[in-house]
Coordinates of C-alpha atoms in Angstrom, one line a residue:
X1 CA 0.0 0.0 0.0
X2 CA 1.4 3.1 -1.3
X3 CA 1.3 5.9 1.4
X4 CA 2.6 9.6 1.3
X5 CA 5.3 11.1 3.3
X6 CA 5.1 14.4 5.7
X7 CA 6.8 17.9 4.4
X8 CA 8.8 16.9 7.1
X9 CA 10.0 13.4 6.4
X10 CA 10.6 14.4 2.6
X11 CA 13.3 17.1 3.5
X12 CA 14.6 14.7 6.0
X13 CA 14.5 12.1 3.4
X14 CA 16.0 15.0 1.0
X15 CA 18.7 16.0 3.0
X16 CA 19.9 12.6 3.9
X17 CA 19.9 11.8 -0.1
X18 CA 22.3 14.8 -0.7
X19 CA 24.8 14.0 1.8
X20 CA 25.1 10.7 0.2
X21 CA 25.9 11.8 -2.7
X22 CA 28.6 13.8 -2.1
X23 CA 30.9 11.1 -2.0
X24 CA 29.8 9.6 -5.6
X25 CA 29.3 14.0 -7.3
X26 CA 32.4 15.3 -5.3
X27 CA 35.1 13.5 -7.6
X28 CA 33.2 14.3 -10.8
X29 CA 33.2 18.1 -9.6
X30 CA 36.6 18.1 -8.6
X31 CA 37.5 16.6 -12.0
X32 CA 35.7 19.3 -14.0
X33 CA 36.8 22.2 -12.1
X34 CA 40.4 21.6 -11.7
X35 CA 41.0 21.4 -15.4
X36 CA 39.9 24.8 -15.5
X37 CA 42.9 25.8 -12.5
X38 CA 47.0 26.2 -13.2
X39 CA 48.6 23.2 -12.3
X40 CA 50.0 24.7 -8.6
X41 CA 46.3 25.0 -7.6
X42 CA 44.8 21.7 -8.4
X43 CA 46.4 19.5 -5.2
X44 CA 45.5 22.9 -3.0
X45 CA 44.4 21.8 0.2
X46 CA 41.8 22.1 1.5
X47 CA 40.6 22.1 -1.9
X48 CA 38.6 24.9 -3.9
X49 CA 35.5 24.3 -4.9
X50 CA 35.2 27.0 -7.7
X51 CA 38.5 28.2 -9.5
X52 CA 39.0 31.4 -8.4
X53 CA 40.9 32.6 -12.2
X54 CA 39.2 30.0 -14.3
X55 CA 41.2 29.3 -18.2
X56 CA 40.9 27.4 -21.0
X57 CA 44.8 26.5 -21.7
X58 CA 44.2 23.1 -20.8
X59 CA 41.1 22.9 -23.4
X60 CA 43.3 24.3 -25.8
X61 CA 46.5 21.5 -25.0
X62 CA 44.1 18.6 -25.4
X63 CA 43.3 19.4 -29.1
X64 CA 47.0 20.9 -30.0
X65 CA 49.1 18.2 -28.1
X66 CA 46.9 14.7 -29.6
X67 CA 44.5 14.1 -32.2
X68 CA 41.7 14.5 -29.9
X69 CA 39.0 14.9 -32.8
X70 CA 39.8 11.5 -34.1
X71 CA 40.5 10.1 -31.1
X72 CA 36.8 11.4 -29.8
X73 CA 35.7 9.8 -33.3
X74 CA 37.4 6.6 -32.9
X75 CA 35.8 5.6 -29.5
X76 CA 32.3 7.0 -30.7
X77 CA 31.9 5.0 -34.0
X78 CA 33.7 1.9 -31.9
X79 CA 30.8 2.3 -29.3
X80 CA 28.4 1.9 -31.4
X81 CA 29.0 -0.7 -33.9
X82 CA 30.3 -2.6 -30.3
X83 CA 26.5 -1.9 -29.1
X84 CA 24.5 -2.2 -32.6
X85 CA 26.5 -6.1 -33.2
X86 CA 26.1 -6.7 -29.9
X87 CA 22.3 -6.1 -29.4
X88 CA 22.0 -7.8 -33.3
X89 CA 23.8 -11.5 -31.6
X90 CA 22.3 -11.2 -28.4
X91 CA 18.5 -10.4 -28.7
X92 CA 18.8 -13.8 -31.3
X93 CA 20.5 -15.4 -29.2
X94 CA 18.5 -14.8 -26.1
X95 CA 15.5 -16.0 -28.3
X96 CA 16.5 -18.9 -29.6
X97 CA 17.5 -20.1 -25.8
X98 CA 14.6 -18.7 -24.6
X99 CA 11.6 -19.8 -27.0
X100 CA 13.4 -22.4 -29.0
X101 CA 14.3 -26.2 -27.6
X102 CA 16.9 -28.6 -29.3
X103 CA 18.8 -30.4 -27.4
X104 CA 21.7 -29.3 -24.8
X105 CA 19.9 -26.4 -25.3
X106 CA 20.7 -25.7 -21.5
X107 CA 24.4 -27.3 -21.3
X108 CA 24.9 -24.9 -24.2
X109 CA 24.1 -21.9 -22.2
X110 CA 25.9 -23.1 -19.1
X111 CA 28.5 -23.3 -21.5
X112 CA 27.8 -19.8 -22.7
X113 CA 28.0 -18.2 -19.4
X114 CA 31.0 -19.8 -18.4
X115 CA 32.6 -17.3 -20.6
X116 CA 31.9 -14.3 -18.0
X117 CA 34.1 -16.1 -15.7
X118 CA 37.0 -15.9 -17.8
X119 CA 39.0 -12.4 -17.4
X120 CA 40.0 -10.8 -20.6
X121 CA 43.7 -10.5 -19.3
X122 CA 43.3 -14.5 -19.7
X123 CA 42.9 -14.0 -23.6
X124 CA 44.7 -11.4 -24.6
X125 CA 47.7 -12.8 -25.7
X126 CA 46.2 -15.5 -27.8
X127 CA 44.2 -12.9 -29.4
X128 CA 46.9 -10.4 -30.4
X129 CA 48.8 -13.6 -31.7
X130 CA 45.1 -14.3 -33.8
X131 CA 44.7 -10.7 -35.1
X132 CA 48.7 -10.7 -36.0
X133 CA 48.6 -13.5 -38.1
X134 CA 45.2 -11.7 -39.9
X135 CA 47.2 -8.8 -40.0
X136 CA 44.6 -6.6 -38.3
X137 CA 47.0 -5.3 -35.5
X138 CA 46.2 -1.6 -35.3
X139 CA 43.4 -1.7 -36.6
X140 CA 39.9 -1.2 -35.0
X141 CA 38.7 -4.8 -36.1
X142 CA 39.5 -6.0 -32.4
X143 CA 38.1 -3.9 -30.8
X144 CA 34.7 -4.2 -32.4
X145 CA 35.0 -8.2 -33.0
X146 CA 36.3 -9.3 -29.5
X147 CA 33.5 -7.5 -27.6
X148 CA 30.8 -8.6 -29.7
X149 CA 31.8 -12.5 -29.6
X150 CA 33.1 -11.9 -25.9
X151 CA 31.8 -11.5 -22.5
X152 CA 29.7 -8.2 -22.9
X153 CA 27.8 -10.2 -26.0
X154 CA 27.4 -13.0 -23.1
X155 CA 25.9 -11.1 -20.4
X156 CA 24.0 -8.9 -23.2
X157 CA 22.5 -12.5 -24.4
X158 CA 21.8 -13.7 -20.9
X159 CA 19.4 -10.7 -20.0
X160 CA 17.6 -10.8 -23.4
X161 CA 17.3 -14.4 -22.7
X162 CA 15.7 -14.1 -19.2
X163 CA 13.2 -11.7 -20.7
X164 CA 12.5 -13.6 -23.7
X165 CA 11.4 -16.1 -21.2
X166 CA 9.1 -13.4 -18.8
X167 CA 7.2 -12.6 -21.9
X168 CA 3.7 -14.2 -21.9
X169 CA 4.0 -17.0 -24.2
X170 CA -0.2 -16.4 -25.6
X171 CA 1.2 -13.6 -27.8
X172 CA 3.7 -15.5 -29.6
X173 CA 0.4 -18.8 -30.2
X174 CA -1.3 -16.0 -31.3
X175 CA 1.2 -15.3 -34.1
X176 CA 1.7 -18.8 -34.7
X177 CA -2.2 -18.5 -35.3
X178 CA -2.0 -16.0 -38.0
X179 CA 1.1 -18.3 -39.6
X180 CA 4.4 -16.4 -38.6
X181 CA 7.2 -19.2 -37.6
X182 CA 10.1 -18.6 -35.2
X183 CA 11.6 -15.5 -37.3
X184 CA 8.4 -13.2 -37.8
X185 CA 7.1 -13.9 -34.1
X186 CA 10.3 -12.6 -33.3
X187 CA 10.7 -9.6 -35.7
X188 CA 7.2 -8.7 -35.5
X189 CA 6.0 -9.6 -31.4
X190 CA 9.1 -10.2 -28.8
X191 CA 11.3 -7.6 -30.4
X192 CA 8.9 -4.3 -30.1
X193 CA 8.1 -5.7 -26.7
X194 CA 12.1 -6.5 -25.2
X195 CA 12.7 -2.6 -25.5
X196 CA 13.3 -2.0 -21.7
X197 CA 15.9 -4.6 -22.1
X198 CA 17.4 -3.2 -24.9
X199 CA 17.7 -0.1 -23.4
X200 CA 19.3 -1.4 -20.3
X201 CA 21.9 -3.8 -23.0
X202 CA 22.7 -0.8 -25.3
X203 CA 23.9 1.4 -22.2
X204 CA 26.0 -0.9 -20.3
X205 CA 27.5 -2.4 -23.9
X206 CA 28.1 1.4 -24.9
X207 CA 29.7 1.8 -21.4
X208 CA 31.9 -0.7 -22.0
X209 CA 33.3 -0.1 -25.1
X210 CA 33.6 3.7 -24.4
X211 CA 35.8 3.1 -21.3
X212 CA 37.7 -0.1 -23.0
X213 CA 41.4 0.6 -22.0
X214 CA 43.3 -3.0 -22.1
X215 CA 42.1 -3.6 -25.4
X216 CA 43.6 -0.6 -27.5
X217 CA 46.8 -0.7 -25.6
X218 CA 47.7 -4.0 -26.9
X219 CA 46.2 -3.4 -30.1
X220 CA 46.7 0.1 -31.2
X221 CA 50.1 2.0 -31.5
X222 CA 49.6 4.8 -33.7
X223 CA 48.3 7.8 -32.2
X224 CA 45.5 8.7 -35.4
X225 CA 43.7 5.3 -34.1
X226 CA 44.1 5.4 -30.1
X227 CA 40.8 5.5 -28.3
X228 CA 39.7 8.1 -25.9
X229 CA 41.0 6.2 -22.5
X230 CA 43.9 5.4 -24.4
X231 CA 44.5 8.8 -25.1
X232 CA 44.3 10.3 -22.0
X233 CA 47.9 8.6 -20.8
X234 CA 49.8 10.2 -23.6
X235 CA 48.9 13.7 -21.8
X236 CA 52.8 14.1 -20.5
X237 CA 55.4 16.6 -20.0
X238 CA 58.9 16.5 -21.2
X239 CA 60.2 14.4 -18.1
X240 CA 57.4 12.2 -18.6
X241 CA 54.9 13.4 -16.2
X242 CA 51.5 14.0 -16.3
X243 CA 50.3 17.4 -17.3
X244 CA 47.2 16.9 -14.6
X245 CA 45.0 20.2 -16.2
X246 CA 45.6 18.7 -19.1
X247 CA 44.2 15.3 -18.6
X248 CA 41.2 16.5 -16.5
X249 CA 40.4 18.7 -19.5
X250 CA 40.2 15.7 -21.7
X251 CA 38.5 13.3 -19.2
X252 CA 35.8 15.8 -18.6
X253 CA 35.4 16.0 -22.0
X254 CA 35.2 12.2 -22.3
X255 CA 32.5 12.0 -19.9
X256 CA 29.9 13.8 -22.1
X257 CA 28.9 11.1 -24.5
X258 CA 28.2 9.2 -21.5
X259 CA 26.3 11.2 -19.3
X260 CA 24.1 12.3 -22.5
X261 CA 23.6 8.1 -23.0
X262 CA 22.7 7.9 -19.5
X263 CA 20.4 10.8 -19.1
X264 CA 18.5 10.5 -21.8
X265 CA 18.3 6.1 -21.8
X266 CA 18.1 6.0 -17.8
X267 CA 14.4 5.1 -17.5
X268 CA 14.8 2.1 -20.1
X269 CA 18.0 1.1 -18.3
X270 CA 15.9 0.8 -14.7
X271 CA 13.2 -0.3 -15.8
X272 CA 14.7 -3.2 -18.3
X273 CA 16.8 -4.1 -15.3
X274 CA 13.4 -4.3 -13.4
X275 CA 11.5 -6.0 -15.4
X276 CA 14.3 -8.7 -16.3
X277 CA 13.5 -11.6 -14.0
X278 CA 14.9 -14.5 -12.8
X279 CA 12.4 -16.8 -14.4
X280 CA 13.7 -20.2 -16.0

């Protein structure tokens, strides 16, 4: 039974919401400000909120020192053919596991999972030998192929496959009725309906990609083809230290793309998370 709260135990409720989130908005705000303070002032203590003489000169670095445009490119267009191939494999996927039996249907996806248990340090020298001998060494064709065929696509295909299974199965006899087999019913009924779930697969898949760091490393060596969080480490001065205003710059600027995916896909990420059950 729903029941409403008292002025009184809102702000209470309010206030105790704001002080915890200070810890998690603090670090964010520090990041942002400090790239707009000289060097000497950003490890002041105790810190200052606002800069007091705010400049762009570490704005202006990030785009004369790197690439940045490409490099901002590069990790976009990667994000999103990672998320587009990986919602394509796993809403099929989750399908056939969920709606379609053959047998060792289950061992297979027991199998499948297993896969999340596997950390990508694990594989990433018999990758790089695999893309050496294709000759696709710094190039973005690992980036986009490992994630897709990896453990993102495997978690991705395990919550399309839990709410394949919560859907009411009466819809899909219903187009079985009007003479649609396994690939219309799932074109034309479970597909329109599994957006929540798609929502809540295309942010953390985006996520993932965006903030990929091992991957390029190993990968990439020419600066025109780094991605963003590779990027960010080549921010250094003469004597090989990090240019901090510099960095911050660029890592605030990083974060954009993703809080613009979050803010405007939040309510399908909660409420595909929500209405992704346990069932089966």
């Amino acid at each position: 039974m729903k029941t409403d709260l008292s002025p009184r135990a809102k702000t209470a409720l309010y206030g105790v919401l704001s002080v915890l989130c200070i810890p998690f908005v603090f670090p964010t705000w520090w990041m942002v400000t400090s790239s707009f303070k000289p060097v000497g002032d950003i490890f002041a203590f105790p810190p200052a909120l606002v800069p007091t003489s705010p400049r762009l000169e570490a704005y202006r670095s990030v785009f004369d020192l790197q690439p940045f445009v490409q490099q901002y490119w590069n990790s976009l267009y990667i994000a999103v053919a990672v998320t587009i191939g990986t919602l394509a494999v796993s809403t099929m996927a989750g399908y056939a596991f969920a709606r379609i039996r053959f047998r060792g249907a289950n061992v297979l996806f027991v199998v499948i999972l297993t896969g999340l248990l596997i950390p990508s340090e694990v594989t990433i020298v018999p990758l790089f030998q695999l893309f050496l001998k294709l000759g696709l060494t710094d190039t973005h064709w690992p980036l986009i192929v490992v994630p897709v065929l990896g453990a993102p696509s495997v978690l991705a295909t395990f919550i399309m496959r839990q709410f394949f299974v919560t859907l009411p199965r009466d819809l899909e006899e219903a187009a079985r009725v009007d003479g649609l087999g396994h690939p219309g019913t799932f074109w034309r009924v479970a597909l329109p309906l599994a957006r929540p779930a798609l929502g809540a697969v295309a942010i953390f898949t985006f996520l993932h990609s965006w903030n990929l760091y091992l991957e390029p490393v190993v990968f990439l060596s020419t600066p025109e083809k780094f991605t963003l969080p590779q990027a960010l480490t080549q921010y250094v001065d003469a004597y090989g230290g990090p240019m901090w205003n510099v960095q911050l710059a660029a890592a605030s600027l990083t974060t954009l793309p993703v809080l613009a995916v979050f803010v405007f896909a939040q309510r399908q990420f909660v409420e595909g998370l929500a209405t992704t059950g346990l069932k089966g």
